[in-house]
Short mmCIF file of C-alpha atoms and ligand atoms in Angstrom, two decimals:
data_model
loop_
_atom_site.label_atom_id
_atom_site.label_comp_id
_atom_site.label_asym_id
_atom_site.label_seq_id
_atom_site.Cartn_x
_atom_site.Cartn_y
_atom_site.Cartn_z
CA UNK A 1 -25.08 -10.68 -55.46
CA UNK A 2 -22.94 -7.78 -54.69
CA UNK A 3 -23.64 -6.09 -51.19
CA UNK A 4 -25.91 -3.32 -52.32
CA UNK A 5 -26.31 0.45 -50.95
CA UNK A 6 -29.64 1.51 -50.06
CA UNK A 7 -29.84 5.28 -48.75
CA UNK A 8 -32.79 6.56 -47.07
CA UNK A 9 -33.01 10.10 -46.71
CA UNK A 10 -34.85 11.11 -44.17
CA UNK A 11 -34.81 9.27 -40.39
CA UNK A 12 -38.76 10.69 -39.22
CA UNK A 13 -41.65 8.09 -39.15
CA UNK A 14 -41.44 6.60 -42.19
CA UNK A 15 -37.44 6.84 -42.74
CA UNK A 16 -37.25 5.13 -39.73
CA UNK A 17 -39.80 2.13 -40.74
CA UNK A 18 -38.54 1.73 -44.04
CA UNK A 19 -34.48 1.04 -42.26
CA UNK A 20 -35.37 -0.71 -39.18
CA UNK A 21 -37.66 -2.85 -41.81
CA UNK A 22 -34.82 -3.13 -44.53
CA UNK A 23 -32.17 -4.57 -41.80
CA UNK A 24 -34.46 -7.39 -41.14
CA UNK A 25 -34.58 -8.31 -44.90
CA UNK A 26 -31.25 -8.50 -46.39
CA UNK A 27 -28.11 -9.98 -44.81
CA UNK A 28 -25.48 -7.68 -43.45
CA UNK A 29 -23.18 -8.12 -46.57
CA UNK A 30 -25.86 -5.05 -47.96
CA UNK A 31 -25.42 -1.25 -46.13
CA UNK A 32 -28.66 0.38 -45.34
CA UNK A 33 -27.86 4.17 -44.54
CA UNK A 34 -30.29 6.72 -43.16
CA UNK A 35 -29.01 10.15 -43.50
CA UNK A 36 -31.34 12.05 -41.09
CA UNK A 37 -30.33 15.91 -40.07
CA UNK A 38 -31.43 15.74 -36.73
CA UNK A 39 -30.19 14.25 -33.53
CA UNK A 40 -33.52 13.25 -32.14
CA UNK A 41 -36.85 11.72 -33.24
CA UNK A 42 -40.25 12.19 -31.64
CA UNK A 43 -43.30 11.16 -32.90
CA UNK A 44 -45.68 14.51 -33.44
CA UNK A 45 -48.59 12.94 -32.39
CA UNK A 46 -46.56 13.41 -29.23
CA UNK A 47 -46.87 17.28 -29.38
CA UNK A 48 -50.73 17.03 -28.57
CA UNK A 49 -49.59 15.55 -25.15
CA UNK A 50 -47.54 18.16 -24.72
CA UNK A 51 -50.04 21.19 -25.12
CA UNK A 52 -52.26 19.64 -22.68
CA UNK A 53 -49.37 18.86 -20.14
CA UNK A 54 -50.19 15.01 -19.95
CA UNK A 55 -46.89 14.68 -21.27
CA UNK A 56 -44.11 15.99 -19.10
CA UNK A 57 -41.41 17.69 -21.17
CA UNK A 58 -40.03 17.36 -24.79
CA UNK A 59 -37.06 15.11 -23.40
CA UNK A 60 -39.66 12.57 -22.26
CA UNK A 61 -41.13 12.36 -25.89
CA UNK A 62 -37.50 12.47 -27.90
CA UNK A 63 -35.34 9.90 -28.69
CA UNK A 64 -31.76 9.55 -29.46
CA UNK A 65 -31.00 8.66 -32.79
CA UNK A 66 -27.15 7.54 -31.50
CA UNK A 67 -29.40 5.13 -30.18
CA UNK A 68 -31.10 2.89 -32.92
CA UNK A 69 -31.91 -0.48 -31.77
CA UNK A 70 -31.37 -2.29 -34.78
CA UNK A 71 -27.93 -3.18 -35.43
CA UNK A 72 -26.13 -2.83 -38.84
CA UNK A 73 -28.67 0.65 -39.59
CA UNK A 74 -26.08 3.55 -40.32
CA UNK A 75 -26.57 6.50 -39.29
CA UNK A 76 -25.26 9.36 -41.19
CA UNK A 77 -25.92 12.90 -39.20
CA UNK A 78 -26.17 14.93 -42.39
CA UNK A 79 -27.91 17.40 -44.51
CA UNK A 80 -29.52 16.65 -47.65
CA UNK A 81 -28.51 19.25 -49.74
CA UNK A 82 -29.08 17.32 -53.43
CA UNK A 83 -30.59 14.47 -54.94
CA UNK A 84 -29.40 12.73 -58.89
CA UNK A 85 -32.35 10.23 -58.77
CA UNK A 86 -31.17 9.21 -62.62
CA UNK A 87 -27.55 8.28 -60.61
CA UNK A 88 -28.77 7.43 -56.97
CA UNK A 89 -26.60 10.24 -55.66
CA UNK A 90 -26.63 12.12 -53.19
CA UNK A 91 -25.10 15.38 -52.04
CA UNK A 92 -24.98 16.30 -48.28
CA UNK A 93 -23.29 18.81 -45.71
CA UNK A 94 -20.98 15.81 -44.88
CA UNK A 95 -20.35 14.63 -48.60
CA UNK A 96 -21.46 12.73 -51.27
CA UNK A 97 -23.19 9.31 -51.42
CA UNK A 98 -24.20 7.05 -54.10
CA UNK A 99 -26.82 4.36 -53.99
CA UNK A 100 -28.18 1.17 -55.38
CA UNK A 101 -31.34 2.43 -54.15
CA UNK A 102 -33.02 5.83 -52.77
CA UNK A 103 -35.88 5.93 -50.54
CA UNK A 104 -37.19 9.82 -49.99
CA UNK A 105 -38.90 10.07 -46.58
CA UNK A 106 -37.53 13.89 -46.07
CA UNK A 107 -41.57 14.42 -44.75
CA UNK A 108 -42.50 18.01 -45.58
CA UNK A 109 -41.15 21.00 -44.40
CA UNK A 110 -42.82 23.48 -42.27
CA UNK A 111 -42.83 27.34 -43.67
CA UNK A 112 -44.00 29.46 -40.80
CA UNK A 113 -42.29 32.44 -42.64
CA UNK A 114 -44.49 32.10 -45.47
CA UNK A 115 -47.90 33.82 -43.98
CA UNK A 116 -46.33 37.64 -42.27
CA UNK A 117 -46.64 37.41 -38.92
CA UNK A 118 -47.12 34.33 -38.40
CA UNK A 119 -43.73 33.13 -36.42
CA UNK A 120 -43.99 35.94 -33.64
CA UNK A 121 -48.04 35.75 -33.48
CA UNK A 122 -48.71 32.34 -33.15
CA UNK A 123 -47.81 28.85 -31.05
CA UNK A 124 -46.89 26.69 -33.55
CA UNK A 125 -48.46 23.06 -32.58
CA UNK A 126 -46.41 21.17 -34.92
CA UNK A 127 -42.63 21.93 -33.31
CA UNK A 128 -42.28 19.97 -29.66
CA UNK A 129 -40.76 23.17 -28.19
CA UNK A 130 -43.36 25.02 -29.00
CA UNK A 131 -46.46 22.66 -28.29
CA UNK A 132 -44.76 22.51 -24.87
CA UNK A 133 -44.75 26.58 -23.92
CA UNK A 134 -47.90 26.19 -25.28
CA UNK A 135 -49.11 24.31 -21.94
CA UNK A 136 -47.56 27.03 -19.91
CA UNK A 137 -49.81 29.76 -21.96
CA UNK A 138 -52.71 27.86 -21.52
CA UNK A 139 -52.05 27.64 -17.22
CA UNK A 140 -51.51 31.52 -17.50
CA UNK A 141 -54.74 32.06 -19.47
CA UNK A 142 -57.42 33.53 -17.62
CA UNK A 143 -60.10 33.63 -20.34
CA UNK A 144 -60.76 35.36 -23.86
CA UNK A 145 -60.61 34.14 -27.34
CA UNK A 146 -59.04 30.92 -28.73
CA UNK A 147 -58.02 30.41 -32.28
CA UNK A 148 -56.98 27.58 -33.56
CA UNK A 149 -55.73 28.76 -37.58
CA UNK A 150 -54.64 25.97 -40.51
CA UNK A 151 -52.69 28.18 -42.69
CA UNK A 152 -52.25 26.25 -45.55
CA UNK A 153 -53.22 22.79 -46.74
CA UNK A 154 -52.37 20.18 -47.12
CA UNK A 155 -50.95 19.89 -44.16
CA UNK A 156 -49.85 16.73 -41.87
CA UNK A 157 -52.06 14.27 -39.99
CA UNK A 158 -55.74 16.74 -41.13
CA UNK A 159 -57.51 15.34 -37.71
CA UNK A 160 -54.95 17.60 -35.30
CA UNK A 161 -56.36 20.76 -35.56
CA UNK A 162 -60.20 18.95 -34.62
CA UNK A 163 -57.97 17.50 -32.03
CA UNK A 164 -56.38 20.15 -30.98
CA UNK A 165 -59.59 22.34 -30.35
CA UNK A 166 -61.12 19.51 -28.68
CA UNK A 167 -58.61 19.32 -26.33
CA UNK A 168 -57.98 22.94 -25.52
CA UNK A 169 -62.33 22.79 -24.93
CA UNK A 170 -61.74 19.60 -22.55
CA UNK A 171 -58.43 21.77 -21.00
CA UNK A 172 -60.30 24.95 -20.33
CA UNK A 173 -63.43 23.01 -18.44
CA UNK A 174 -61.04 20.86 -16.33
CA UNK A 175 -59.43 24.39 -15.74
CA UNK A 176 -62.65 25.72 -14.45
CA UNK A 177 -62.30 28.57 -17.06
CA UNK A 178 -64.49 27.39 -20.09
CA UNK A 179 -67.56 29.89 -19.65
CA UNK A 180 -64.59 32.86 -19.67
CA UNK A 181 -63.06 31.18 -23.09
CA UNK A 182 -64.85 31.24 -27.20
CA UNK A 183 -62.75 28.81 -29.22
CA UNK A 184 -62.76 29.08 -32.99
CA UNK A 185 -61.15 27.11 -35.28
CA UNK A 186 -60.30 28.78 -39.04
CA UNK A 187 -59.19 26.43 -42.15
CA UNK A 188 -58.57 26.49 -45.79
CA UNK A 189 -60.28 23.38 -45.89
CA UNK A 190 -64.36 23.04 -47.06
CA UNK A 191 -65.28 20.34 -43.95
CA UNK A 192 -63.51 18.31 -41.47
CA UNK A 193 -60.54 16.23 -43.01
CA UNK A 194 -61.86 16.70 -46.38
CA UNK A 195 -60.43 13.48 -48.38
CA UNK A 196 -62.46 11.02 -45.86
CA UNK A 197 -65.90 12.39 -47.15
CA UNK A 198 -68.90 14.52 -46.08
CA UNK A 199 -70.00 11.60 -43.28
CA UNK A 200 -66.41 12.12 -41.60
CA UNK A 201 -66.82 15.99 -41.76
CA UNK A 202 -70.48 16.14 -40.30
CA UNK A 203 -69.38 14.01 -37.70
CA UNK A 204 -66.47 15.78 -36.74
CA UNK A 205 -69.01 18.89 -36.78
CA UNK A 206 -71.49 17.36 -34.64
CA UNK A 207 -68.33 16.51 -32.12
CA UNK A 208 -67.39 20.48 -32.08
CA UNK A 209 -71.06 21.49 -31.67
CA UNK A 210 -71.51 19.75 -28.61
CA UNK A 211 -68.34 21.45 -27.29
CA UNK A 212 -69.20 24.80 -28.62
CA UNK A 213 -66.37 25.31 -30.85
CA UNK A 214 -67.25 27.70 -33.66
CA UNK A 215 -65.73 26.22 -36.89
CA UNK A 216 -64.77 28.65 -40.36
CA UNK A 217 -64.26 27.00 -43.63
CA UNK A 218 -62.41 27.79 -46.59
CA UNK A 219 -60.74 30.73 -45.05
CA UNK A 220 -57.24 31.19 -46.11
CA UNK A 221 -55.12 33.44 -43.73
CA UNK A 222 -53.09 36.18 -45.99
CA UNK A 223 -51.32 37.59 -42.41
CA UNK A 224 -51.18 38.12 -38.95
CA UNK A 225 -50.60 41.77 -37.04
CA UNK A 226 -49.62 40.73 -33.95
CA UNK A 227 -49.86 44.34 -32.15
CA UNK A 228 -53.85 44.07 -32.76
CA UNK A 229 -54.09 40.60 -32.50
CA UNK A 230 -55.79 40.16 -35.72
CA UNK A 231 -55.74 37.45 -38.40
CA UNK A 232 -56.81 38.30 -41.78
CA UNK A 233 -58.54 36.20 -43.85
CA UNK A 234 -59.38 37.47 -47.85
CA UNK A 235 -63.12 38.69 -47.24
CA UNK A 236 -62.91 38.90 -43.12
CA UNK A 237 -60.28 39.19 -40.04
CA UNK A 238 -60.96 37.95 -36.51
CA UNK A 239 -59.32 39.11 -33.58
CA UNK A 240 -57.71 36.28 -30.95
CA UNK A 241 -55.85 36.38 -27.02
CA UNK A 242 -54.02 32.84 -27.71
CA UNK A 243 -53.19 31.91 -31.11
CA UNK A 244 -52.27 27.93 -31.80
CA UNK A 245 -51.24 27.68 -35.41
CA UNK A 246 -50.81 24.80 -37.63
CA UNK A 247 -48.12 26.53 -40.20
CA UNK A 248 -47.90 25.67 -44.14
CA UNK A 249 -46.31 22.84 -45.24
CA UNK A 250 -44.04 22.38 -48.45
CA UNK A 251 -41.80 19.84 -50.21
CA UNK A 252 -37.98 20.33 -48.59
CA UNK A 253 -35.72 22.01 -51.06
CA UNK A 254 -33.66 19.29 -52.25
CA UNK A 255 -36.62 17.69 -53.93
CA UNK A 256 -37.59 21.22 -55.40
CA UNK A 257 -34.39 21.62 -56.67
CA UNK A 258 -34.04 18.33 -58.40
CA UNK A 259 -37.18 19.12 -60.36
CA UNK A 260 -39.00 15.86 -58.69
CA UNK A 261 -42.50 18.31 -57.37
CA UNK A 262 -45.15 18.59 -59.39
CA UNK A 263 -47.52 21.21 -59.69
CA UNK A 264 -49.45 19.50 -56.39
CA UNK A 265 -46.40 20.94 -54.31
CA UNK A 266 -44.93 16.94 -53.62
CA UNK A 267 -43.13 14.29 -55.47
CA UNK A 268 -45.72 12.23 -57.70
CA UNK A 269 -45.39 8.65 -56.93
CA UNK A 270 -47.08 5.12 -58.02
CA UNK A 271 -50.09 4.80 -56.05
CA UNK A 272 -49.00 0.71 -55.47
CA UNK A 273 -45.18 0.40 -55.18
CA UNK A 274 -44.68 3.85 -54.02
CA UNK A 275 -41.86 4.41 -57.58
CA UNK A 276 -41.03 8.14 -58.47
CA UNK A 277 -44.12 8.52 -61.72
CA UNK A 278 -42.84 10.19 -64.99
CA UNK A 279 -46.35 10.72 -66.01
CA UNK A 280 -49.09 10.57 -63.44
CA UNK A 281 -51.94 9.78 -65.78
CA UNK A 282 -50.15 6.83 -67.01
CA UNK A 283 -48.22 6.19 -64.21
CA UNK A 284 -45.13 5.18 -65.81
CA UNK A 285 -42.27 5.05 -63.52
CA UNK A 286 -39.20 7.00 -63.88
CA UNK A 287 -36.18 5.98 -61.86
CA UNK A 288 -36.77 2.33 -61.09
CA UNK A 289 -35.50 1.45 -57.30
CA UNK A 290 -35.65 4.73 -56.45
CA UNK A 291 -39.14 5.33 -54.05
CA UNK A 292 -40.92 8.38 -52.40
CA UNK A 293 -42.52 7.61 -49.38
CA UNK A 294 -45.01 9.36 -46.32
CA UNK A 295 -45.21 13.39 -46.27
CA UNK A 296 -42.97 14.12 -49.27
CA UNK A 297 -45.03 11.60 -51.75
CA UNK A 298 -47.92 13.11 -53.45
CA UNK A 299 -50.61 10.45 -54.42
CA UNK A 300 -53.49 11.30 -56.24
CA UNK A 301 -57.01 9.89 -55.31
CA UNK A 302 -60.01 8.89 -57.36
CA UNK A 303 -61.62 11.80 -55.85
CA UNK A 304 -58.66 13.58 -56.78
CA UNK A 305 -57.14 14.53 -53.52
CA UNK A 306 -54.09 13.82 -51.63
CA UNK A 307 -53.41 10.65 -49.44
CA UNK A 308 -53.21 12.41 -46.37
CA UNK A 309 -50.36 12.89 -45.09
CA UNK A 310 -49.97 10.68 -41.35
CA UNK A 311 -47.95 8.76 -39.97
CA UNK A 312 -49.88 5.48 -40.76
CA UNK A 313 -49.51 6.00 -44.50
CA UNK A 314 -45.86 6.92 -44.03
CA UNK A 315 -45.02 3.56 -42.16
CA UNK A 316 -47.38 1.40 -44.77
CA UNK A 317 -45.63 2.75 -47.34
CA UNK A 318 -42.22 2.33 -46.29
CA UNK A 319 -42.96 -1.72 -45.40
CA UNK A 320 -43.88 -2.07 -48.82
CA UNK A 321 -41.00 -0.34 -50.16
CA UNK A 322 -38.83 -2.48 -48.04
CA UNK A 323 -40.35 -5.35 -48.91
CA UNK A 324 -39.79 -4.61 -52.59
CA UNK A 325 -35.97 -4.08 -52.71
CA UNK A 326 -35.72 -6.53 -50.21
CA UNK A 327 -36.91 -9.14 -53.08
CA UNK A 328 -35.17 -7.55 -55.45
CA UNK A 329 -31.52 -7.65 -53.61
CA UNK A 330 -32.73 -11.30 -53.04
CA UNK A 331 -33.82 -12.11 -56.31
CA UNK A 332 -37.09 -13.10 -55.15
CA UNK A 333 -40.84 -12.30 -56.45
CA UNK A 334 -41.47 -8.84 -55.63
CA UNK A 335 -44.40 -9.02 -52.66
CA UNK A 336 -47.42 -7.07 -52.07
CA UNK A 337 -48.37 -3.60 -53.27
CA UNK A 338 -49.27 -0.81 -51.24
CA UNK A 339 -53.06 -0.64 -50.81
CA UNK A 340 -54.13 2.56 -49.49
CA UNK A 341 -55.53 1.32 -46.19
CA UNK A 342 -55.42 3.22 -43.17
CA UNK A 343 -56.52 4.72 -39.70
CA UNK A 344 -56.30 7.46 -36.78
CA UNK A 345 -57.98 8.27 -33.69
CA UNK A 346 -59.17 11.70 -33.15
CA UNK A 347 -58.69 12.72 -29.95
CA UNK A 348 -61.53 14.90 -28.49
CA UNK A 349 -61.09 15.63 -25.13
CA UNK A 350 -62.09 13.74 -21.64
CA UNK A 351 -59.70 10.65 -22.38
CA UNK A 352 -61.38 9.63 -25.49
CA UNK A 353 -60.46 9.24 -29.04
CA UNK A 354 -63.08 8.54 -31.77
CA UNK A 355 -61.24 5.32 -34.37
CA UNK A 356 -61.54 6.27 -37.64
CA UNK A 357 -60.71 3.38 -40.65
CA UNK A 358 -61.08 2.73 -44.49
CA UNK A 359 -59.45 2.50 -47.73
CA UNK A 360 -58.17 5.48 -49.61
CA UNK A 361 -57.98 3.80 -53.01
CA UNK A 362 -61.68 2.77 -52.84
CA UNK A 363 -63.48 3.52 -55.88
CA UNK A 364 -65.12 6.24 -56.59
CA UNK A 365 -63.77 8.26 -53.41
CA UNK A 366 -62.14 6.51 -49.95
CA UNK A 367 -64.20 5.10 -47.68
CA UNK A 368 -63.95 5.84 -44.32
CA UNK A 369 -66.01 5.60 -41.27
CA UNK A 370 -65.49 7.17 -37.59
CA UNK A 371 -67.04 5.07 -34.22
CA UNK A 372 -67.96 7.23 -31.45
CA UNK A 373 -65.36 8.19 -29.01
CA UNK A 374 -64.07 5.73 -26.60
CA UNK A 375 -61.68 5.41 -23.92
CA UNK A 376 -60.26 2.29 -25.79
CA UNK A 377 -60.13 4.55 -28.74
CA UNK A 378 -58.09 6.95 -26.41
CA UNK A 379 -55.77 3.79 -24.94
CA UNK A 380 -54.91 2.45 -28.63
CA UNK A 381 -53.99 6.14 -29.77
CA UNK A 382 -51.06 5.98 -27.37
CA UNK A 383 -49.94 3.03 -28.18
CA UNK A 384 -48.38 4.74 -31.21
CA UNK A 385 -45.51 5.57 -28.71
CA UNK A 386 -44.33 2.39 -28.54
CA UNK A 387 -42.99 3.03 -31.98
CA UNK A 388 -40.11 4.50 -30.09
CA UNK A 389 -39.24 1.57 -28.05
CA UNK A 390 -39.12 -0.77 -31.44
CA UNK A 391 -36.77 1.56 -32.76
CA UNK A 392 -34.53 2.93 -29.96
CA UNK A 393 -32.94 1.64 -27.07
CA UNK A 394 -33.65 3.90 -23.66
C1 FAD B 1 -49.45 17.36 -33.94
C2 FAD B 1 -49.33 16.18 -34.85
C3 FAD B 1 -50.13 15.07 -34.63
C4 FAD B 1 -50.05 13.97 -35.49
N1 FAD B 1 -50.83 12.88 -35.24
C5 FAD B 1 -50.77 11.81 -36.05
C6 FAD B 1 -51.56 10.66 -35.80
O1 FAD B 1 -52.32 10.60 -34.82
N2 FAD B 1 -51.47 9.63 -36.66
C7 FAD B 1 -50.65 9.65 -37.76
O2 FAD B 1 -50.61 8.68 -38.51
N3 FAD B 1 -49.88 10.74 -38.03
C8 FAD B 1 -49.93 11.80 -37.20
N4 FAD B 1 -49.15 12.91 -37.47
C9 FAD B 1 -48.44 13.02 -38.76
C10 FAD B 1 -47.11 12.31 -38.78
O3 FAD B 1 -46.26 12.76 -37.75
C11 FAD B 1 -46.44 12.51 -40.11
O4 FAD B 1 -47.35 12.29 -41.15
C12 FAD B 1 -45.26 11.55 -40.26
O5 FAD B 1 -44.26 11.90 -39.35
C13 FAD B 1 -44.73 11.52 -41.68
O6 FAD B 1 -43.60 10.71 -41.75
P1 FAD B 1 -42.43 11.03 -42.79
O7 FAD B 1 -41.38 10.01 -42.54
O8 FAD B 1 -42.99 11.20 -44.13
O9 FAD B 1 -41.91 12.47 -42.37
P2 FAD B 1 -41.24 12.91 -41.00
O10 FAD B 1 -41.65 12.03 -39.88
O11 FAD B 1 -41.53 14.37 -40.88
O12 FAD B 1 -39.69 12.70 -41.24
C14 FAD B 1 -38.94 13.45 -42.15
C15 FAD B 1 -37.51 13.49 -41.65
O13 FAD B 1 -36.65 14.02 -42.66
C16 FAD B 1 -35.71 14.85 -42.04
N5 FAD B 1 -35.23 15.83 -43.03
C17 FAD B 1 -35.97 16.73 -43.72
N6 FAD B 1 -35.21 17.40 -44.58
C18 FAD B 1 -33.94 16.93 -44.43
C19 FAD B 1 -32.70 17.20 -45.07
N7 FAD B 1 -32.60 18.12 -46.02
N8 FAD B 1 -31.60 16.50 -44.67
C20 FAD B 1 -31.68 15.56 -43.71
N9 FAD B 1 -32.84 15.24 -43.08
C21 FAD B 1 -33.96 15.91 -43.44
C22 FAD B 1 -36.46 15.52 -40.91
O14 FAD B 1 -35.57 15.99 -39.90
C23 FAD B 1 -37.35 14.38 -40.43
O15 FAD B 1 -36.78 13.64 -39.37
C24 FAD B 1 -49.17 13.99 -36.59
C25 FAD B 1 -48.35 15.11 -36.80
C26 FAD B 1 -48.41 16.18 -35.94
C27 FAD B 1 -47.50 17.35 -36.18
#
């Protein structure tokens, strides 16, 4: 067979997985070409490090993506500006490319400008920089009111904001400041991480009740004033002193554009091989060889919610994926299908992380349980970082 072009757009968690996984499959007479915007890669789950100050600096958690490990994976340091799924092409800041095959891991986009007053008023947890001068607020803060605010759902990885008011709780006692500090944590959402069912949410209550962090459901923020320090929700407001925000997410632009969202905000996609769906209900595929994959791919559950988006589901995905146009450049059997599996550890403070595992595609709604928190809990969490060393060289 002819060597074959397969472009992955989009270099982040799953990008990444689906090339380093690709070069391993087919022989080097086939290009496989991430275009990725960014110089640098770092995993997010990073940023939680970060606020607390366990990890150092944003350099420490950042990679170089001049640096990929794997020979034969090309780099292209571009802008995805367009997307032809019908012709594999696409258009970028550095000029056009057409594929055998497209693989969509452009994750979703953050849109802090979408809820006024947002961008000046609050620490944004989900951008490095700003997780990181988050630490140096908290080591000024003397005391006052807390507020951890979801603006918008879905949003990535739905245990971080639990996390991340866990670990400001654990923070402010090691800091000898917790009786000076009320922590409240507002969300759109009706429990804890919704899509892993009541059991998951009451525990993830129970874990903030012992920590005395007030939690608000179903409260959608409509703006910030950041001269009062006040966050409005439709039916209430509640004032703060340190904001941490977790801002709205959307599909990037290019996808918009190219008419591939539907009306869930993300690019419907076969539940099993991951294949852009004409029809959700009958899941008839579109563009064949051309995949969505992690953040960007909406995929809807028997309970009729989202596969959350993570990191976990993001790499499953993209071995799959991999695995299929592997076989298919090598005119073998196509392998497994995706299977809806997956994990996390939520992080709550004191060096422990709580596991929690199931299977999304479970019938009639995922099933997932959460252990108690553990220190080995804590220990496996950060061995997600070793991503980093698979895929770049130091
Ligand atoms: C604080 C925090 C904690 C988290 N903790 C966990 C965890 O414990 N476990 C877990 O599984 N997940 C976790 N996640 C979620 C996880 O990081 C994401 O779900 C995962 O990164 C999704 O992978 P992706 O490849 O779909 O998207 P991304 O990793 O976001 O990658 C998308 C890439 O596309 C690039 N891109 C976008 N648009 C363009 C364009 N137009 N042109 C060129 N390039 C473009 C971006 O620069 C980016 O590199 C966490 C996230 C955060 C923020």
């Amino acid at each position: 067979m002819a060597g074959k072009t397969i472009l992955i757009l989009g270099g982040g968690w799953g990008g990444l997985t689906a090339a380093h996984h690709l070069r391993g499959l087919v022989s080097s007479e086939h290009r496989v070409v991430m275009i990725e915007r960014s110089t640098t890669f770092s995993l997010g789950v990073s940023n939680l490090g970060l606020m607390t100050g366990e990890r150092e600096s944003v350099r420490h958690i950042q990679r170089d993506m001049a640096k990929l490990k794997r020979p034969g994976i090309e780099w292209v340091h571009a802008e995805v500006r367009g997307v032809d799924p019908a012709t594999r092409a696409v258009e970028t800041d550095a000029g056009a490319l057409a594929g055998d095959y497209l693989v969509l891991a452009l994750g979703a986009e953050l849109a802090p400008d979408s809820i006024s007053g947002f961008a000046e008023s609050a620490h944004n947890l989900y951008e490095a920089t700003e997780a990181a001068a988050l630490h140096d607020e908290l080591k000024r803060f003397q005391g006052g009111r807390i507020v951890v605010l979801v603006a918008g759902a879905p949003f990535r990885c739905p245990a971080a904001p639990y996390e991340a008011a866990m670990l400001v709780e654990a923070w402010t006692r090691e800091n000898g400041i917790r009786d000076q500090v009320e922590i409240d944590l507002y969300t759109p959402e009706s429990i804890p991480m919704a899509v892993a069912g009541p059991a998951v949410g009451r525990a993830l209550c129970a874990l903030m009740d012992e920590r005395r962090i007030a939690y608000h459901f179903n409260q959608q923020v409509t703006e910030i004033e950041q001269a009062s320090r006040t966050v409005r929700f439709a039916d209430e407001e509640t004032s703060y002193d340190l904001l941490i925000g977790i801002p709205p997410h959307r599909a990037p632009s290019p996808l918009k554009q190219a008419g591939l969202v539907d009306p869930s905000g993300y690019v419907p996609v076969h539940p099993q091989t991951l294949e852009l769906l004409s029809d959700v209900n009958t899941l008839e595929v579109q563009y064949p060889g051309v995949y969505a994959i992690g953040d960007v791919a909406a995929i809807r559950l028997l309970n009729s919610m989202l596969l959350p988006k993570a990191g976990v589901f993001a790499e499953g995905e993209a071995q799959v994926v991999a695995a299929a146009i592997a076989a298919d450049i090598n005119d073998q059997p196509r392998p497994g299908v995706y299977d809806g599996n997956g994990f996390c550890y939520v992080e709550v403070g004191d060096g422990l992380a709580a596991y929690g595992t199931g299977n999304f595609y479970a019938y009639p709604a995922p099933r997932v349980t959460l252990e108690d928190p553990s220190a080995q809990g804590r220990r496996a969490k950060q061995e997600y970082e070793q991503l980093l060393d698979i895929w770049f060289d130091t």
